[in-house]
């Protein structure tokens, strides 16, 4: 009975396989990227909160994105920075911490999709049903969409991690640079077919529904723009959709690379690098893309820059 429930309380993390010289450069890059992601995303949230003209469904829904990006960067980068300056033989993490890191890592990836899905719906309603937009995108609808985006991520991710937590352990090494679901169930020598099936099904359903929904909304938007033949309307649609589409493409590219490379053991280090970039690039680029697109934020940033130049 003890063997069935045995778990190591402390685990050893393999970490990134980098030379001492490379580790210094990697540390500096990750630290700068993390600071930039925190400052820019928190800055965007403050700007939207302070600017009353931005208290609209589009920007309220967008606020979930920087919150999620802050979570995604924080769950990985600080721990990675610590491991880079720690001897490989001493990169320990408690099992509880490992479970929490795995949960929030997968939550970040999942909500990145669900948030962009509800934002696509908002753009669809605004462009395809502009007269009904205030009625459809009411405060009640915004709350439902927000709760749905997070709920649709929390529930399946909780099941995903729960299936791994139930397993006993026969290993204490996390053969990765951070804790995720595969790292957790690979600690066990039990049958993990259920974990693999559920994990694969979860990934396929998430990516299929995300790609299908975004593709459908943009096809409908494109059809409306073609029928409209109104340059002003089409220009506005292009402006509001370009930032969302850019963020979505970045998410797909940097999210798909580590998933694809996970199937090839010879590219283990490349996969690790791709996984780190997934937690670095979107949180860093998203506030830039939306910050440049939102006129009020652009003007506020320009005023701050002019003020700093004049003061110096």
mmCIF file of C-alpha atoms in Angstrom, residues 64-238:
data_model
loop_
_atom_site.group_PDB
_atom_site.id
_atom_site.type_symbol
_atom_site.label_atom_id
_atom_site.label_comp_id
_atom_site.label_asym_id
_atom_site.label_seq_id
_atom_site.Cartn_x
_atom_site.Cartn_y
_atom_site.Cartn_z
ATOM 1 C CA UNK A 64 -7.468 39.622 -19.158
ATOM 2 C CA UNK A 65 -4.572 39.248 -21.600
ATOM 3 C CA UNK A 66 -1.953 41.269 -19.643
ATOM 4 C CA UNK A 67 -3.127 39.630 -16.400
ATOM 5 C CA UNK A 68 -2.579 36.230 -17.987
ATOM 6 C CA UNK A 69 0.779 37.297 -19.456
ATOM 7 C CA UNK A 70 1.954 38.474 -16.032
ATOM 8 C CA UNK A 71 0.994 35.071 -14.617
ATOM 9 C CA UNK A 72 2.688 33.209 -17.476
ATOM 10 C CA UNK A 73 5.969 35.085 -17.156
ATOM 11 C CA UNK A 74 6.016 34.960 -13.350
ATOM 12 C CA UNK A 75 5.327 31.245 -13.059
ATOM 13 C CA UNK A 76 8.466 30.386 -15.030
ATOM 14 C CA UNK A 77 11.088 33.135 -15.358
ATOM 15 C CA UNK A 78 11.921 33.931 -11.670
ATOM 16 C CA UNK A 79 12.409 30.215 -10.950
ATOM 17 C CA UNK A 80 14.522 29.856 -14.095
ATOM 18 C CA UNK A 81 16.684 32.811 -13.091
ATOM 19 C CA UNK A 82 17.278 31.210 -9.706
ATOM 20 C CA UNK A 83 18.258 27.878 -11.306
ATOM 21 C CA UNK A 84 20.709 29.585 -13.675
ATOM 22 C CA UNK A 85 22.794 30.826 -10.735
ATOM 23 C CA UNK A 86 22.422 27.570 -8.790
ATOM 24 C CA UNK A 87 24.659 24.526 -9.114
ATOM 25 C CA UNK A 88 22.892 21.841 -11.211
ATOM 26 C CA UNK A 89 23.158 19.374 -8.319
ATOM 27 C CA UNK A 90 21.264 21.761 -6.016
ATOM 28 C CA UNK A 91 18.323 22.803 -8.173
ATOM 29 C CA UNK A 92 15.717 21.438 -5.788
ATOM 30 C CA UNK A 93 11.995 22.127 -5.776
ATOM 31 C CA UNK A 94 9.358 20.767 -3.443
ATOM 32 C CA UNK A 95 6.673 18.545 -4.901
ATOM 33 C CA UNK A 96 3.952 21.016 -3.902
ATOM 34 C CA UNK A 97 5.760 23.881 -5.638
ATOM 35 C CA UNK A 98 6.207 21.684 -8.700
ATOM 36 C CA UNK A 99 2.482 20.921 -8.856
ATOM 37 C CA UNK A 100 1.583 24.604 -8.553
ATOM 38 C CA UNK A 101 4.065 25.555 -11.280
ATOM 39 C CA UNK A 102 2.679 22.871 -13.590
ATOM 40 C CA UNK A 103 -0.894 23.998 -12.946
ATOM 41 C CA UNK A 104 -0.268 27.691 -13.630
ATOM 42 C CA UNK A 105 1.942 26.913 -16.630
ATOM 43 C CA UNK A 106 -0.855 24.988 -18.332
ATOM 44 C CA UNK A 107 -3.430 27.528 -17.150
ATOM 45 C CA UNK A 108 -1.420 30.282 -18.841
ATOM 46 C CA UNK A 109 -1.274 28.427 -22.149
ATOM 47 C CA UNK A 110 -4.969 27.508 -22.072
ATOM 48 C CA UNK A 111 -6.315 30.929 -21.090
ATOM 49 C CA UNK A 112 -4.152 32.541 -23.773
ATOM 50 C CA UNK A 113 -6.429 30.779 -26.257
ATOM 51 C CA UNK A 114 -9.750 31.242 -24.461
ATOM 52 C CA UNK A 115 -9.139 34.971 -23.877
ATOM 53 C CA UNK A 116 -8.320 35.545 -27.538
ATOM 54 C CA UNK A 117 -11.461 33.582 -28.452
ATOM 55 C CA UNK A 118 -13.748 35.906 -26.487
ATOM 56 C CA UNK A 119 -11.889 38.905 -27.898
ATOM 57 C CA UNK A 120 -12.540 37.531 -31.409
ATOM 58 C CA UNK A 121 -16.243 37.291 -30.559
ATOM 59 C CA UNK A 122 -16.209 40.932 -29.423
ATOM 60 C CA UNK A 123 -14.631 42.028 -32.728
ATOM 61 C CA UNK A 124 -17.148 39.917 -34.655
ATOM 62 C CA UNK A 125 -20.111 41.585 -32.959
ATOM 63 C CA UNK A 126 -18.605 45.083 -33.307
ATOM 64 C CA UNK A 127 -18.032 44.729 -37.060
ATOM 65 C CA UNK A 128 -20.846 42.398 -38.153
ATOM 66 C CA UNK A 129 -23.566 43.754 -35.830
ATOM 67 C CA UNK A 130 -22.497 47.334 -34.986
ATOM 68 C CA UNK A 131 -26.036 48.567 -34.246
ATOM 69 C CA UNK A 132 -26.686 45.741 -31.797
ATOM 70 C CA UNK A 133 -23.204 45.888 -30.240
ATOM 71 C CA UNK A 134 -24.206 47.887 -27.096
ATOM 72 C CA UNK A 135 -27.123 45.494 -26.497
ATOM 73 C CA UNK A 136 -25.184 42.264 -27.072
ATOM 74 C CA UNK A 137 -21.963 43.312 -25.316
ATOM 75 C CA UNK A 138 -23.649 44.411 -22.102
ATOM 76 C CA UNK A 139 -21.923 44.373 -18.721
ATOM 77 C CA UNK A 140 -23.610 41.049 -18.018
ATOM 78 C CA UNK A 141 -22.245 39.553 -21.261
ATOM 79 C CA UNK A 142 -18.727 40.835 -20.524
ATOM 80 C CA UNK A 143 -18.839 39.153 -17.103
ATOM 81 C CA UNK A 144 -20.108 35.891 -18.635
ATOM 82 C CA UNK A 145 -17.423 35.906 -21.332
ATOM 83 C CA UNK A 146 -14.705 36.668 -18.778
ATOM 84 C CA UNK A 147 -15.863 33.925 -16.412
ATOM 85 C CA UNK A 148 -16.206 31.523 -19.328
ATOM 86 C CA UNK A 149 -12.675 32.219 -20.570
ATOM 87 C CA UNK A 150 -11.125 31.438 -17.189
ATOM 88 C CA UNK A 151 -13.560 28.662 -16.244
ATOM 89 C CA UNK A 152 -13.002 26.847 -19.547
ATOM 90 C CA UNK A 153 -9.300 26.797 -18.671
ATOM 91 C CA UNK A 154 -9.330 26.120 -14.920
ATOM 92 C CA UNK A 155 -11.569 23.032 -15.038
ATOM 93 C CA UNK A 156 -9.752 20.944 -17.708
ATOM 94 C CA UNK A 157 -6.314 22.001 -16.426
ATOM 95 C CA UNK A 158 -7.312 20.952 -12.889
ATOM 96 C CA UNK A 159 -8.319 17.525 -14.223
ATOM 97 C CA UNK A 160 -5.070 17.317 -16.213
ATOM 98 C CA UNK A 161 -2.881 17.983 -13.168
ATOM 99 C CA UNK A 162 -5.133 15.933 -10.881
ATOM 100 C CA UNK A 163 -4.586 12.821 -13.004
ATOM 101 C CA UNK A 164 -0.825 13.207 -12.496
ATOM 102 C CA UNK A 165 -0.999 14.019 -8.771
ATOM 103 C CA UNK A 166 -2.820 10.723 -8.082
ATOM 104 C CA UNK A 167 0.205 8.704 -9.252
ATOM 105 C CA UNK A 168 2.961 7.288 -7.037
ATOM 106 C CA UNK A 169 6.641 8.073 -7.665
ATOM 107 C CA UNK A 170 9.637 5.942 -8.538
ATOM 108 C CA UNK A 171 11.799 8.875 -9.700
ATOM 109 C CA UNK A 172 12.777 12.235 -8.211
ATOM 110 C CA UNK A 173 14.302 13.972 -11.237
ATOM 111 C CA UNK A 174 12.335 16.514 -13.274
ATOM 112 C CA UNK A 175 13.911 15.929 -16.702
ATOM 113 C CA UNK A 176 13.004 19.412 -17.804
ATOM 114 C CA UNK A 177 13.825 23.041 -17.030
ATOM 115 C CA UNK A 178 10.526 23.526 -15.196
ATOM 116 C CA UNK A 179 7.552 21.527 -13.939
ATOM 117 C CA UNK A 180 4.731 20.726 -16.335
ATOM 118 C CA UNK A 181 2.227 17.898 -16.602
ATOM 119 C CA UNK A 182 4.475 15.447 -18.535
ATOM 120 C CA UNK A 183 7.243 16.089 -15.997
ATOM 121 C CA UNK A 184 4.874 15.149 -13.182
ATOM 122 C CA UNK A 185 3.520 11.881 -14.583
ATOM 123 C CA UNK A 186 6.977 10.808 -15.795
ATOM 124 C CA UNK A 187 7.988 10.621 -12.119
ATOM 125 C CA UNK A 188 5.784 7.542 -11.864
ATOM 126 C CA UNK A 189 6.364 3.960 -12.969
ATOM 127 C CA UNK A 190 2.617 3.281 -13.058
ATOM 128 C CA UNK A 191 0.507 3.023 -16.203
ATOM 129 C CA UNK A 192 0.068 6.569 -17.549
ATOM 130 C CA UNK A 193 -2.083 5.781 -20.596
ATOM 131 C CA UNK A 194 -4.975 7.798 -19.140
ATOM 132 C CA UNK A 195 -2.684 10.781 -18.650
ATOM 133 C CA UNK A 196 -1.381 10.592 -22.218
ATOM 134 C CA UNK A 197 -4.845 10.136 -23.738
ATOM 135 C CA UNK A 198 -6.403 12.959 -21.733
ATOM 136 C CA UNK A 199 -3.428 15.280 -22.340
ATOM 137 C CA UNK A 200 -3.490 14.653 -26.099
ATOM 138 C CA UNK A 201 -7.287 15.001 -26.268
ATOM 139 C CA UNK A 202 -7.166 18.208 -24.234
ATOM 140 C CA UNK A 203 -4.499 19.717 -26.514
ATOM 141 C CA UNK A 204 -6.298 18.718 -29.733
ATOM 142 C CA UNK A 205 -9.683 20.014 -28.525
ATOM 143 C CA UNK A 206 -8.157 23.306 -27.335
ATOM 144 C CA UNK A 207 -6.220 23.992 -30.537
ATOM 145 C CA UNK A 208 -9.055 22.835 -32.814
ATOM 146 C CA UNK A 209 -11.713 24.930 -31.075
ATOM 147 C CA UNK A 210 -9.398 27.937 -30.859
ATOM 148 C CA UNK A 211 -8.325 27.830 -34.514
ATOM 149 C CA UNK A 212 -11.850 26.987 -35.688
ATOM 150 C CA UNK A 213 -13.479 29.814 -33.735
ATOM 151 C CA UNK A 214 -10.961 32.478 -34.756
ATOM 152 C CA UNK A 215 -11.055 31.332 -38.389
ATOM 153 C CA UNK A 216 -14.859 31.382 -38.422
ATOM 154 C CA UNK A 217 -15.112 34.880 -36.919
ATOM 155 C CA UNK A 218 -12.547 36.315 -39.301
ATOM 156 C CA UNK A 219 -14.237 34.737 -42.327
ATOM 157 C CA UNK A 220 -17.516 36.361 -41.268
ATOM 158 C CA UNK A 221 -15.757 39.686 -40.746
ATOM 159 C CA UNK A 222 -14.097 39.378 -44.166
ATOM 160 C CA UNK A 223 -17.443 38.670 -45.836
ATOM 161 C CA UNK A 224 -18.986 41.746 -44.194
ATOM 162 C CA UNK A 225 -16.071 43.918 -45.322
ATOM 163 C CA UNK A 226 -16.329 42.631 -48.910
ATOM 164 C CA UNK A 227 -20.080 43.292 -49.033
ATOM 165 C CA UNK A 228 -19.739 46.694 -47.368
ATOM 166 C CA UNK A 229 -17.316 48.281 -49.857
ATOM 167 C CA UNK A 230 -17.084 51.150 -47.372
ATOM 168 C CA UNK A 231 -13.460 52.230 -47.073
ATOM 169 C CA UNK A 232 -13.955 53.843 -43.659
ATOM 170 C CA UNK A 233 -15.675 50.756 -42.246
ATOM 171 C CA UNK A 234 -13.115 48.392 -43.738
ATOM 172 C CA UNK A 235 -10.227 50.517 -42.485
ATOM 173 C CA UNK A 236 -11.658 50.490 -38.952
ATOM 174 C CA UNK A 237 -12.201 46.731 -39.135
ATOM 175 C CA UNK A 238 -8.625 46.195 -40.325
#
